[in-house]
PDB file of C-alpha atoms and ligand atoms in Angstrom:
ATOM      1  CA  MET A 596     128.770 130.371 105.442  1.00 91.00           C
ATOM      2  CA  GLU A 597     127.721 129.469 109.118  1.00 94.00           C
ATOM      3  CA  ILE A 598     125.504 131.655 111.185  1.00 94.00           C
ATOM      4  CA  LYS A 599     125.583 131.330 114.861  1.00 95.00           C
ATOM      5  CA  LEU A 600     121.935 131.623 116.332  1.00 93.00           C
ATOM      6  CA  GLN A 601     121.717 130.311 119.893  1.00 90.00           C
ATOM      7  CA  GLN A 602     118.063 130.643 119.193  1.00 93.00           C
ATOM      8  CA  ASN A 603     115.311 129.297 121.526  1.00 95.00           C
ATOM      9  CA  ILE A 604     113.331 126.905 119.879  1.00 93.00           C
ATOM     10  CA  LEU A 605     110.339 127.221 122.140  1.00 93.00           C
ATOM     11  CA  ALA A 606     110.808 130.908 122.377  1.00 93.00           C
ATOM     12  CA  SER A 607     107.651 131.823 120.568  1.00 92.00           C
ATOM     13  CA  ASN A 608     105.768 129.547 122.572  1.00 94.00           C
ATOM     14  CA  ASN A 609     107.094 130.733 125.894  1.00 95.00           C
ATOM     15  CA  LYS A 610     106.414 134.573 124.726  1.00 96.00           C
ATOM     16  CA  ILE A 611     102.707 133.809 124.345  1.00 97.00           C
ATOM     17  CA  ALA A 612     102.880 131.815 127.826  1.00 98.00           C
ATOM     18  CA  ALA A 613     104.363 134.832 129.451  1.00 98.00           C
ATOM     19  CA  ASP A 614     101.380 137.119 127.879  1.00 98.00           C
ATOM     20  CA  LEU A 615      98.829 134.471 129.279  1.00 98.00           C
ATOM     21  CA  ARG A 616     100.387 134.567 132.769  1.00 98.00           C
ATOM     22  CA  LYS A 617     100.275 138.363 132.768  1.00 97.00           C
ATOM     23  CA  ILE A 618      96.586 138.029 131.822  1.00 97.00           C
ATOM     24  CA  PHE A 619      95.727 135.472 134.443  1.00 97.00           C
ATOM     25  CA  GLU A 620      97.731 137.437 137.142  1.00 95.00           C
ATOM     26  CA  ASP A 621      95.948 140.668 136.107  1.00 95.00           C
ATOM     27  CA  LYS A 622      92.610 139.023 136.544  1.00 95.00           C
ATOM     28  CA  GLY A 623      93.495 136.876 139.612  1.00 94.00           C
ATOM     29  CA  ILE A 624      92.788 133.581 138.049  1.00 96.00           C
ATOM     30  CA  TYR A 625      94.531 130.684 139.486  1.00 97.00           C
ATOM     31  CA  VAL A 626      95.396 128.292 136.702  1.00 98.00           C
ATOM     32  CA  ILE A 627      96.309 124.485 136.847  1.00 98.00           C
ATOM     33  CA  ASN A 628      98.276 122.494 134.083  1.00 98.00           C
ATOM     34  CA  LEU A 629      97.161 118.997 134.868  1.00 97.00           C
ATOM     35  CA  MET A 630      99.410 116.406 133.369  1.00 97.00           C
ATOM     36  CA  ALA A 631      99.268 112.500 133.669  1.00 96.00           C
ATOM     37  CA  SER A 632      99.353 109.409 131.660  1.00 94.00           C
ATOM     38  CA  PRO A 633      95.978 107.958 130.139  1.00 92.00           C
ATOM     39  CA  GLY A 634      93.976 106.486 132.740  1.00 93.00           C
ATOM     40  CA  ALA A 635      95.764 108.034 135.796  1.00 95.00           C
ATOM     41  CA  GLY A 636      92.423 109.483 136.611  1.00 94.00           C
ATOM     42  CA  LYS A 637      92.740 113.286 135.434  1.00 94.00           C
ATOM     43  CA  THR A 638      88.980 113.482 134.783  1.00 92.00           C
ATOM     44  CA  SER A 639      87.905 112.052 137.939  1.00 94.00           C
ATOM     45  CA  PHE A 640      90.363 114.072 139.735  1.00 96.00           C
ATOM     46  CA  ILE A 641      88.942 117.167 138.206  1.00 95.00           C
ATOM     47  CA  LEU A 642      85.373 116.266 139.033  1.00 94.00           C
ATOM     48  CA  GLN A 643      86.278 115.743 142.404  1.00 95.00           C
ATOM     49  CA  THR A 644      87.849 118.767 142.757  1.00 96.00           C
ATOM     50  CA  ILE A 645      84.918 120.801 141.368  1.00 96.00           C
ATOM     51  CA  GLU A 646      82.436 119.173 143.592  1.00 95.00           C
ATOM     52  CA  ASN A 647      84.456 120.796 146.465  1.00 95.00           C
ATOM     53  CA  LEU A 648      84.843 124.084 145.105  1.00 95.00           C
ATOM     54  CA  LYS A 649      82.055 124.792 142.892  1.00 92.00           C
ATOM     55  CA  ASN A 650      79.819 126.532 145.651  1.00 93.00           C
ATOM     56  CA  ASP A 651      82.782 128.831 146.535  1.00 92.00           C
ATOM     57  CA  LEU A 652      84.448 129.397 143.297  1.00 94.00           C
ATOM     58  CA  ASN A 653      83.798 130.246 139.567  1.00 95.00           C
ATOM     59  CA  ILE A 654      85.678 127.314 137.957  1.00 96.00           C
ATOM     60  CA  ALA A 655      86.440 126.647 134.083  1.00 96.00           C
ATOM     61  CA  VAL A 656      88.120 123.627 132.434  1.00 95.00           C
ATOM     62  CA  ILE A 657      89.968 123.466 129.198  1.00 95.00           C
ATOM     63  CA  GLU A 658      89.934 120.008 127.799  1.00 92.00           C
ATOM     64  CA  GLY A 659      92.850 118.866 125.852  1.00 90.00           C
ATOM     65  CA  ASP A 660      92.420 115.734 123.765  1.00 82.00           C
ATOM     66  CA  ILE A 661      93.906 114.215 120.564  1.00 74.00           C
ATOM     67  CA  ALA A 662      90.467 113.664 118.996  1.00 71.00           C
ATOM     68  CA  SER A 663      87.637 112.854 121.446  1.00 73.00           C
ATOM     69  CA  LYS A 664      85.172 115.005 123.483  1.00 74.00           C
ATOM     70  CA  VAL A 665      84.256 112.743 126.026  1.00 76.00           C
ATOM     71  CA  ASP A 666      86.046 114.036 129.026  1.00 78.00           C
ATOM     72  CA  ALA A 667      84.536 117.576 128.068  1.00 79.00           C
ATOM     73  CA  GLU A 668      80.903 116.076 128.077  1.00 82.00           C
ATOM     74  CA  LYS A 669      81.428 114.580 131.411  1.00 83.00           C
ATOM     75  CA  VAL A 670      82.965 117.579 133.057  1.00 83.00           C
ATOM     76  CA  ARG A 671      80.449 120.032 131.457  1.00 84.00           C
ATOM     77  CA  GLU A 672      77.527 117.799 133.351  1.00 85.00           C
ATOM     78  CA  HIS A 673      78.748 118.820 136.399  1.00 84.00           C
ATOM     79  CA  GLY A 674      77.714 122.532 135.580  1.00 84.00           C
ATOM     80  CA  VAL A 675      81.010 124.364 135.087  1.00 91.00           C
ATOM     81  CA  THR A 676      82.225 126.159 131.882  1.00 92.00           C
ATOM     82  CA  THR A 677      84.214 123.809 129.824  1.00 93.00           C
ATOM     83  CA  ILE A 678      86.199 124.151 126.490  1.00 93.00           C
ATOM     84  CA  GLN A 679      87.479 121.516 124.413  1.00 92.00           C
ATOM     85  CA  ILE A 680      90.695 121.613 122.456  1.00 91.00           C
ATOM     86  CA  ASN A 681      91.415 119.247 119.765  1.00 85.00           C
ATOM     87  CA  THR A 682      94.995 119.097 119.143  1.00 82.00           C
ATOM     88  CA  GLY A 683      94.629 117.243 116.069  1.00 78.00           C
ATOM     89  CA  GLY A 684      97.192 114.620 116.807  1.00 75.00           C
ATOM     90  CA  ALA A 685      99.713 116.678 118.752  1.00 78.00           C
ATOM     91  CA  CYS A 686     100.705 114.854 122.251  1.00 82.00           C
ATOM     92  CA  HIS A 687     100.686 118.018 124.375  1.00 88.00           C
ATOM     93  CA  LEU A 688      99.077 121.490 124.471  1.00 92.00           C
ATOM     94  CA  ASP A 689     100.751 124.686 123.757  1.00 93.00           C
ATOM     95  CA  ALA A 690     100.320 128.158 124.844  1.00 96.00           C
ATOM     96  CA  ASN A 691      98.726 129.188 121.292  1.00 94.00           C
ATOM     97  CA  MET A 692      95.988 126.801 121.923  1.00 94.00           C
ATOM     98  CA  ILE A 693      95.287 128.216 125.281  1.00 97.00           C
ATOM     99  CA  ARG A 694      95.280 131.763 124.003  1.00 97.00           C
ATOM    100  CA  GLY A 695      92.357 130.512 121.183  1.00 95.00           C
ATOM    101  CA  THR A 696      90.359 129.416 124.187  1.00 95.00           C
ATOM    102  CA  LEU A 697      90.168 132.997 126.125  1.00 95.00           C
ATOM    103  CA  GLY A 698      87.457 134.200 123.947  1.00 95.00           C
ATOM    104  CA  PHE A 699      85.137 131.589 125.363  1.00 94.00           C
ATOM    105  CA  LEU A 700      85.735 132.543 128.938  1.00 95.00           C
ATOM    106  CA  ASN A 701      84.391 135.272 131.073  1.00 95.00           C
ATOM    107  CA  LEU A 702      87.799 136.036 132.549  1.00 96.00           C
ATOM    108  CA  ASP A 703      86.404 138.658 135.151  1.00 95.00           C
ATOM    109  CA  GLU A 704      84.264 136.118 136.569  1.00 94.00           C
ATOM    110  CA  THR A 705      86.535 132.914 136.637  1.00 95.00           C
ATOM    111  CA  ASP A 706      88.592 132.306 139.963  1.00 95.00           C
ATOM    112  CA  LEU A 707      90.214 128.949 138.776  1.00 97.00           C
ATOM    113  CA  ILE A 708      90.858 127.466 135.313  1.00 97.00           C
ATOM    114  CA  ILE A 709      92.002 123.857 135.458  1.00 97.00           C
ATOM    115  CA  ILE A 710      93.826 122.632 132.234  1.00 97.00           C
ATOM    116  CA  GLU A 711      93.562 118.955 131.324  1.00 95.00           C
ATOM    117  CA  ASN A 712      96.609 118.430 129.607  1.00 95.00           C
ATOM    118  CA  VAL A 713      96.944 115.468 126.821  1.00 92.00           C
ATOM    119  CA  GLY A 714      97.349 112.093 128.458  1.00 90.00           C
ATOM    120  CA  ASN A 715     100.988 111.569 128.318  1.00 89.00           C
ATOM    121  CA  LEU A 716     104.128 112.066 130.514  1.00 90.00           C
ATOM    122  CA  VAL A 717     106.757 113.100 128.037  1.00 86.00           C
ATOM    123  CA  CYS A 718     105.774 116.276 125.750  1.00 85.00           C
ATOM    124  CA  PRO A 719     103.643 118.351 127.943  1.00 90.00           C
ATOM    125  CA  ALA A 720     106.493 119.151 130.559  1.00 90.00           C
ATOM    126  CA  GLU A 721     108.396 120.997 127.791  1.00 90.00           C
ATOM    127  CA  PHE A 722     105.573 123.430 127.226  1.00 93.00           C
ATOM    128  CA  ASP A 723     104.824 126.478 129.485  1.00 96.00           C
ATOM    129  CA  LEU A 724     101.026 127.192 129.215  1.00 97.00           C
ATOM    130  CA  GLY A 725     101.186 130.465 131.365  1.00 98.00           C
ATOM    131  CA  GLU A 726      99.944 128.436 134.204  1.00 98.00           C
ATOM    132  CA  THR A 727     100.183 129.232 137.939  1.00 97.00           C
ATOM    133  CA  VAL A 728     101.240 125.601 138.824  1.00 98.00           C
ATOM    134  CA  LYS A 729     102.168 122.497 137.166  1.00 98.00           C
ATOM    135  CA  MET A 730     100.698 119.318 138.537  1.00 98.00           C
ATOM    136  CA  VAL A 731     101.228 115.708 137.743  1.00 98.00           C
ATOM    137  CA  ILE A 732      98.935 112.762 138.693  1.00 98.00           C
ATOM    138  CA  LEU A 733     100.510 109.331 139.342  1.00 98.00           C
ATOM    139  CA  SER A 734      98.358 106.366 139.748  1.00 97.00           C
ATOM    140  CA  VAL A 735      99.238 103.353 141.943  1.00 97.00           C
ATOM    141  CA  PRO A 736      98.898 100.520 138.893  1.00 96.00           C
ATOM    142  CA  GLU A 737     101.455 102.771 137.116  1.00 96.00           C
ATOM    143  CA  GLY A 738     104.233 101.604 139.357  1.00 96.00           C
ATOM    144  CA  ASP A 739     106.717 103.725 141.778  1.00 97.00           C
ATOM    145  CA  ASP A 740     109.353 103.619 139.232  1.00 95.00           C
ATOM    146  CA  LYS A 741     107.586 106.158 136.722  1.00 95.00           C
ATOM    147  CA  PRO A 742     109.599 109.256 137.921  1.00 95.00           C
ATOM    148  CA  LEU A 743     112.787 107.492 137.114  1.00 93.00           C
ATOM    149  CA  LYS A 744     111.536 106.918 133.415  1.00 92.00           C
ATOM    150  CA  TYR A 745     110.213 110.315 133.049  1.00 93.00           C
ATOM    151  CA  PRO A 746     111.902 112.585 135.349  1.00 94.00           C
ATOM    152  CA  ARG A 747     111.141 116.132 133.737  1.00 94.00           C
ATOM    153  CA  ILE A 748     107.590 116.214 134.591  1.00 96.00           C
ATOM    154  CA  PHE A 749     108.257 115.312 138.266  1.00 97.00           C
ATOM    155  CA  ILE A 750     111.039 117.997 138.274  1.00 95.00           C
ATOM    156  CA  GLU A 751     108.807 120.467 136.731  1.00 95.00           C
ATOM    157  CA  SER A 752     105.718 119.908 138.703  1.00 97.00           C
ATOM    158  CA  GLU A 753     104.906 121.643 141.984  1.00 97.00           C
ATOM    159  CA  VAL A 754     102.170 119.044 143.263  1.00 98.00           C
ATOM    160  CA  LEU A 755     102.242 115.272 142.772  1.00 98.00           C
ATOM    161  CA  VAL A 756      98.856 113.554 143.340  1.00 98.00           C
ATOM    162  CA  LEU A 757      99.076 109.893 144.104  1.00 98.00           C
ATOM    163  CA  ASN A 758      95.930 108.594 142.870  1.00 97.00           C
ATOM    164  CA  LYS A 759      94.290 105.238 143.281  1.00 97.00           C
ATOM    165  CA  ILE A 760      95.680 104.560 146.814  1.00 97.00           C
ATOM    166  CA  ASP A 761      92.832 101.998 147.741  1.00 96.00           C
ATOM    167  CA  LEU A 762      94.754  99.699 145.230  1.00 96.00           C
ATOM    168  CA  LEU A 763      97.894  99.812 147.042  1.00 95.00           C
ATOM    169  CA  ASP A 764      97.300  96.511 148.872  1.00 94.00           C
ATOM    170  CA  TYR A 765      96.814  94.683 145.718  1.00 95.00           C
ATOM    171  CA  THR A 766     100.152  95.766 144.028  1.00 95.00           C
ATOM    172  CA  ASP A 767     103.874  95.865 145.030  1.00 95.00           C
ATOM    173  CA  PHE A 768     104.036  99.664 144.642  1.00 97.00           C
ATOM    174  CA  ASP A 769     106.330 101.006 147.357  1.00 97.00           C
ATOM    175  CA  ILE A 770     105.169 104.720 148.685  1.00 96.00           C
ATOM    176  CA  ASN A 771     108.336 105.280 150.508  1.00 96.00           C
ATOM    177  CA  ARG A 772     110.427 104.231 147.571  1.00 96.00           C
ATOM    178  CA  LEU A 773     108.384 106.704 145.216  1.00 97.00           C
ATOM    179  CA  LYS A 774     108.790 109.386 147.801  1.00 97.00           C
ATOM    180  CA  GLY A 775     112.618 108.849 148.095  1.00 95.00           C
ATOM    181  CA  THR A 776     112.856 109.193 144.399  1.00 95.00           C
ATOM    182  CA  VAL A 777     110.749 112.178 143.823  1.00 96.00           C
ATOM    183  CA  ASN A 778     112.269 113.978 146.732  1.00 94.00           C
ATOM    184  CA  ASN A 779     115.515 113.552 145.093  1.00 92.00           C
ATOM    185  CA  LEU A 780     114.336 114.638 141.894  1.00 93.00           C
ATOM    186  CA  ASN A 781     112.607 117.736 143.494  1.00 93.00           C
ATOM    187  CA  PRO A 782     112.953 118.511 147.078  1.00 90.00           C
ATOM    188  CA  ASP A 783     110.165 121.130 147.097  1.00 91.00           C
ATOM    189  CA  ILE A 784     107.211 118.978 145.477  1.00 96.00           C
ATOM    190  CA  ASN A 785     103.951 118.676 147.422  1.00 97.00           C
ATOM    191  CA  ILE A 786     102.692 115.165 147.412  1.00 98.00           C
ATOM    192  CA  PHE A 787      99.045 114.264 148.092  1.00 98.00           C
ATOM    193  CA  GLU A 788      98.007 110.463 148.524  1.00 98.00           C
ATOM    194  CA  ILE A 789      94.456 110.277 147.201  1.00 97.00           C
ATOM    195  CA  SER A 790      91.734 107.988 145.978  1.00 95.00           C
ATOM    196  CA  CYS A 791      89.080 109.500 143.775  1.00 91.00           C
ATOM    197  CA  LYS A 792      86.997 106.322 144.168  1.00 89.00           C
ATOM    198  CA  SER A 793      86.850 106.435 147.835  1.00 92.00           C
ATOM    199  CA  ALA A 794      87.304 110.193 148.210  1.00 91.00           C
ATOM    200  CA  ASP A 795      90.260 109.245 150.789  1.00 94.00           C
ATOM    201  CA  GLY A 796      92.683 112.191 150.788  1.00 96.00           C
ATOM    202  CA  ILE A 797      90.588 114.780 148.757  1.00 96.00           C
ATOM    203  CA  ASP A 798      90.202 117.028 151.705  1.00 96.00           C
ATOM    204  CA  SER A 799      93.820 117.845 152.357  1.00 97.00           C
ATOM    205  CA  TRP A 800      94.205 118.446 148.735  1.00 97.00           C
ATOM    206  CA  ILE A 801      91.283 120.857 148.670  1.00 97.00           C
ATOM    207  CA  SER A 802      92.384 122.592 151.626  1.00 97.00           C
ATOM    208  CA  TRP A 803      95.830 123.071 150.031  1.00 97.00           C
ATOM    209  CA  LEU A 804      94.329 124.174 146.985  1.00 97.00           C
ATOM    210  CA  LYS A 805      91.929 126.556 148.811  1.00 96.00           C
ATOM    211  CA  ASP A 806      94.911 128.282 150.591  1.00 95.00           C
ATOM    212  CA  LYS A 807      96.710 128.790 147.583  1.00 95.00           C
ATOM    213  CA  ILE A 808      93.971 130.458 145.725  1.00 94.00           C
ATOM    214  CA  ARG A 809      93.330 132.772 148.592  1.00 91.00           C
ATOM    215  CA  LYS A 810      96.727 133.746 148.600  1.00 89.00           C
ATOM    216  CA  HIS A 811      96.583 134.171 145.012  1.00 84.00           C
ATOM    217  CA  LEU A 812      93.766 136.434 144.981  1.00 76.00           C
ATOM    218  CA  LYS A 813      95.173 138.655 147.577  1.00 64.00           C
ATOM    219  CA  SER A 814      98.535 139.245 145.977  1.00 59.00           C
TER     220      SER A 814
ATOM    221  CA  MET B1047     106.023 117.648 115.507  1.00 68.00           C
ATOM    222  CA  ALA B1048     105.342 121.262 116.950  1.00 78.00           C
ATOM    223  CA  ILE B1049     109.250 121.370 118.085  1.00 86.00           C
ATOM    224  CA  THR B1050     110.032 120.578 114.214  1.00 90.00           C
ATOM    225  CA  GLU B1051     107.618 123.217 113.001  1.00 89.00           C
ATOM    226  CA  SER B1052     109.264 126.004 114.958  1.00 91.00           C
ATOM    227  CA  ILE B1053     112.677 124.785 114.197  1.00 94.00           C
ATOM    228  CA  LEU B1054     111.848 125.065 110.449  1.00 96.00           C
ATOM    229  CA  SER B1055     110.087 128.398 110.699  1.00 94.00           C
ATOM    230  CA  ILE B1056     113.277 129.638 112.688  1.00 95.00           C
ATOM    231  CA  VAL B1057     115.718 128.414 109.967  1.00 97.00           C
ATOM    232  CA  LEU B1058     113.613 129.652 106.960  1.00 96.00           C
ATOM    233  CA  ALA B1059     113.198 133.305 108.551  1.00 96.00           C
ATOM    234  CA  GLU B1060     117.011 133.483 109.133  1.00 95.00           C
ATOM    235  CA  ALA B1061     117.808 132.113 105.609  1.00 96.00           C
ATOM    236  CA  GLU B1062     115.416 134.321 103.848  1.00 95.00           C
ATOM    237  CA  LYS B1063     116.644 137.311 106.121  1.00 95.00           C
ATOM    238  CA  ARG B1064     120.166 136.726 104.506  1.00 95.00           C
ATOM    239  CA  ASP B1065     118.855 136.043 101.115  1.00 95.00           C
ATOM    240  CA  ALA B1066     120.239 132.366 101.132  1.00 95.00           C
ATOM    241  CA  THR B1067     119.733 130.036  98.289  1.00 96.00           C
ATOM    242  CA  ARG B1068     119.909 126.829 100.437  1.00 96.00           C
ATOM    243  CA  VAL B1069     120.390 125.805 103.932  1.00 97.00           C
ATOM    244  CA  LYS B1070     123.057 123.232 104.165  1.00 97.00           C
ATOM    245  CA  THR B1071     122.915 122.321 107.827  1.00 97.00           C
ATOM    246  CA  VAL B1072     120.927 123.039 110.997  1.00 97.00           C
ATOM    247  CA  LYS B1073     122.704 122.472 114.435  1.00 97.00           C
ATOM    248  CA  ILE B1074     120.626 121.882 117.379  1.00 95.00           C
ATOM    249  CA  GLU B1075     121.336 121.715 121.068  1.00 95.00           C
ATOM    250  CA  VAL B1076     119.272 119.284 123.170  1.00 93.00           C
ATOM    251  CA  GLY B1077     119.457 119.168 126.831  1.00 94.00           C
ATOM    252  CA  GLU B1078     119.782 115.555 128.309  1.00 92.00           C
ATOM    253  CA  LEU B1079     116.609 116.242 130.316  1.00 91.00           C
ATOM    254  CA  THR B1080     114.428 117.264 127.215  1.00 88.00           C
ATOM    255  CA  ASN B1081     112.336 114.679 125.865  1.00 75.00           C
ATOM    256  CA  ILE B1082     113.187 115.065 122.258  1.00 74.00           C
ATOM    257  CA  VAL B1083     114.190 112.209 120.198  1.00 74.00           C
ATOM    258  CA  GLY B1084     116.785 113.081 117.621  1.00 78.00           C
ATOM    259  CA  ASP B1085     115.484 110.732 114.946  1.00 81.00           C
ATOM    260  CA  CYS B1086     111.958 111.972 114.843  1.00 83.00           C
ATOM    261  CA  VAL B1087     113.176 115.565 114.584  1.00 88.00           C
ATOM    262  CA  LYS B1088     115.318 114.572 111.528  1.00 90.00           C
ATOM    263  CA  PHE B1089     112.465 112.463 110.279  1.00 90.00           C
ATOM    264  CA  TYR B1090     109.959 115.260 110.413  1.00 90.00           C
ATOM    265  CA  PHE B1091     112.480 117.970 109.369  1.00 94.00           C
ATOM    266  CA  GLU B1092     112.916 116.170 105.982  1.00 94.00           C
ATOM    267  CA  LEU B1093     109.369 115.704 105.649  1.00 93.00           C
ATOM    268  CA  MET B1094     108.221 119.297 106.371  1.00 94.00           C
ATOM    269  CA  SER B1095     111.101 121.059 104.662  1.00 95.00           C
ATOM    270  CA  LYS B1096     110.426 119.763 101.077  1.00 95.00           C
ATOM    271  CA  ASP B1097     109.773 122.748  98.732  1.00 94.00           C
ATOM    272  CA  THR B1098     111.503 125.093 100.988  1.00 96.00           C
ATOM    273  CA  LEU B1099     115.120 126.476 100.992  1.00 96.00           C
ATOM    274  CA  ALA B1100     116.006 124.111 103.967  1.00 96.00           C
ATOM    275  CA  SER B1101     115.052 120.864 101.768  1.00 96.00           C
ATOM    276  CA  GLY B1102     117.785 118.360 102.003  1.00 95.00           C
ATOM    277  CA  ALA B1103     119.642 120.035 104.772  1.00 96.00           C
ATOM    278  CA  GLU B1104     121.339 117.995 107.227  1.00 96.00           C
ATOM    279  CA  VAL B1105     120.089 118.421 110.890  1.00 96.00           C
ATOM    280  CA  GLU B1106     122.913 117.879 113.502  1.00 96.00           C
ATOM    281  CA  ILE B1107     122.084 117.084 117.109  1.00 94.00           C
ATOM    282  CA  ALA B1108     124.316 117.717 119.966  1.00 94.00           C
ATOM    283  CA  GLU B1109     123.177 116.614 123.486  1.00 93.00           C
ATOM    284  CA  VAL B1110     123.822 119.074 126.536  1.00 95.00           C
ATOM    285  CA  PRO B1111     124.677 116.997 129.559  1.00 96.00           C
ATOM    286  CA  LEU B1112     122.691 117.352 132.854  1.00 96.00           C
ATOM    287  CA  GLN B1113     124.467 119.620 135.129  1.00 97.00           C
ATOM    288  CA  ALA B1114     123.285 120.828 138.579  1.00 97.00           C
ATOM    289  CA  LYS B1115     124.624 123.247 141.287  1.00 97.00           C
ATOM    290  CA  CYS B1116     124.259 123.358 145.094  1.00 96.00           C
ATOM    291  CA  PRO B1117     122.614 126.097 146.345  1.00 95.00           C
ATOM    292  CA  LEU B1118     124.473 125.770 149.714  1.00 96.00           C
ATOM    293  CA  CYS B1119     127.981 125.203 148.889  1.00 97.00           C
ATOM    294  CA  GLY B1120     128.024 125.935 145.496  1.00 97.00           C
ATOM    295  CA  LYS B1121     129.551 122.603 144.055  1.00 97.00           C
ATOM    296  CA  VAL B1122     128.632 122.077 140.448  1.00 98.00           C
ATOM    297  CA  LYS B1123     128.411 118.471 138.935  1.00 97.00           C
ATOM    298  CA  ARG B1124     127.437 116.311 136.122  1.00 97.00           C
ATOM    299  CA  VAL B1125     124.131 114.663 137.186  1.00 95.00           C
ATOM    300  CA  GLU B1126     124.302 110.972 136.810  1.00 93.00           C
ATOM    301  CA  ASN B1127     121.620 108.607 137.528  1.00 91.00           C
ATOM    302  CA  LEU B1128     119.408 111.297 138.214  1.00 91.00           C
ATOM    303  CA  ASP B1129     121.239 111.871 141.508  1.00 91.00           C
ATOM    304  CA  PHE B1130     120.364 115.417 142.500  1.00 93.00           C
ATOM    305  CA  ILE B1131     121.744 115.306 146.108  1.00 92.00           C
ATOM    306  CA  CYS B1132     124.973 117.289 146.803  1.00 94.00           C
ATOM    307  CA  GLU B1133     127.869 115.486 148.845  1.00 94.00           C
ATOM    308  CA  CYS B1134     126.820 118.008 151.758  1.00 96.00           C
ATOM    309  CA  GLY B1135     123.347 116.684 151.520  1.00 92.00           C
ATOM    310  CA  THR B1136     121.302 119.408 149.587  1.00 91.00           C
ATOM    311  CA  GLY B1137     119.116 119.191 146.881  1.00 90.00           C
ATOM    312  CA  MET B1138     120.631 120.540 143.857  1.00 93.00           C
ATOM    313  CA  LYS B1139     119.397 122.888 141.010  1.00 93.00           C
ATOM    314  CA  ILE B1140     119.629 122.275 137.310  1.00 95.00           C
ATOM    315  CA  ILE B1141     121.829 124.430 135.327  1.00 97.00           C
ATOM    316  CA  ALA B1142     122.277 122.677 132.049  1.00 97.00           C
ATOM    317  CA  GLY B1143     120.292 120.014 130.425  1.00 95.00           C
ATOM    318  CA  LYS B1144     116.944 121.495 129.421  1.00 93.00           C
ATOM    319  CA  GLU B1145     118.393 123.276 126.506  1.00 93.00           C
ATOM    320  CA  LEU B1146     116.411 123.190 123.080  1.00 93.00           C
ATOM    321  CA  ALA B1147     118.018 125.783 120.776  1.00 95.00           C
ATOM    322  CA  ILE B1148     119.162 125.973 117.146  1.00 96.00           C
ATOM    323  CA  SER B1149     122.906 126.696 117.579  1.00 96.00           C
ATOM    324  CA  ALA B1150     123.801 127.864 114.226  1.00 97.00           C
ATOM    325  CA  ILE B1151     122.868 127.268 110.578  1.00 97.00           C
ATOM    326  CA  GLU B1152     125.044 126.583 107.334  1.00 97.00           C
ATOM    327  CA  ILE B1153     123.920 128.512 104.270  1.00 96.00           C
ATOM    328  CA  GLU B1154     124.802 129.026 100.823  1.00 94.00           C
TER     329      GLU B1154
HETATM  330 ZN1   ZN C 589     126.309 121.195 148.412  1.00 68.79          ZN
END
C-alpha cells in the first residue's frame, strides 16, 4: 500500500527555529548566524565585531564546533559570554542545539547573539536556527568562483563579508567577477569588503550592524 | 546524517500509526538547490534502519528542478547555470528547487 505524505523532512527543525525566533524577537535580541569555510576568518571577524561593540551592547557568542573548543576560549578571553556546542561530528548546527544553549544565557540582558556555525559552506545553509540574519564570509584565498560551487549559502544570506582583502594583490581574485556572480544569485545581498588583519572596512560593517540592531530594538 | 535521522523517524512514525509490518519503499523529493547527496542518504538510511520496520526499505530519490519567477513580468523559467536574471533584466525569485520532503512511503 502506498501512502502519500508530502512531509517536509526539516519540519521539526523549522518548528523549533520558529519558536526560537519568537523568543529572540520578544526579548529584542538580534541574532547572527555566521557561516563560512574553515579558515575564512570567522573567529577573527567575531573578535573584531566584539571589540567594536562591547562597550555599547551585551553580546553573547555561541560557538559551533565539530569537536574542539579552541575558538570558544579565544572569544571568552575578550570578556563576552561564550557557549560551546560540540556537534559530535555533525557538519552544521541545528535549531535544537541552539535551544539547548538558552538556559546558559541571560536573555533579558542580551542584545546581540553571534552564532559561529560549523566551518562548511554546504550543510549549514539548509538549517534555520531562528536567527535574525544569515551571513556568509568568503576569504580572498578561497577564490571568486566559490558562489558558483556553493550557490545555496549565497542565496540564503543577507550579508556577504569578503575577508582578507589585504591579499588581493597577491592573487587573481577578481572582485568585480565575484560581485557579478553574487548579485545574479541574490540581488538584495549586502557586501562588505574587509580585512580583519588590518581592520580595513570594519567600520562600515559595524555601522551597518549598529543601524540594524537599533531598528530591531525599536520594532 | 541529521537529515537521514529525521527521514527515518518520520517514516517509522507513519508506519507504526498504520500498523505496518514492514516499510518497502521511501520516496524522497530533493530540490536541485539542496545539498543532499542521494547516495549518502541511502547509505545512512540502510545503516540506521537496521532492526526497525524500515530495515531493507528501498530509498527512491527524485530531483526537483530549480525554477524561478520574475516579480516584475511574472515569467517562470527553469534556471540553468544559476542564471536568475529574467529576459526583462529583473532578478527572479526561486519557486522550486529547495524541496526536501518525503513524498510517499510504501508499506505492507
Ligand atoms: Zn521579467
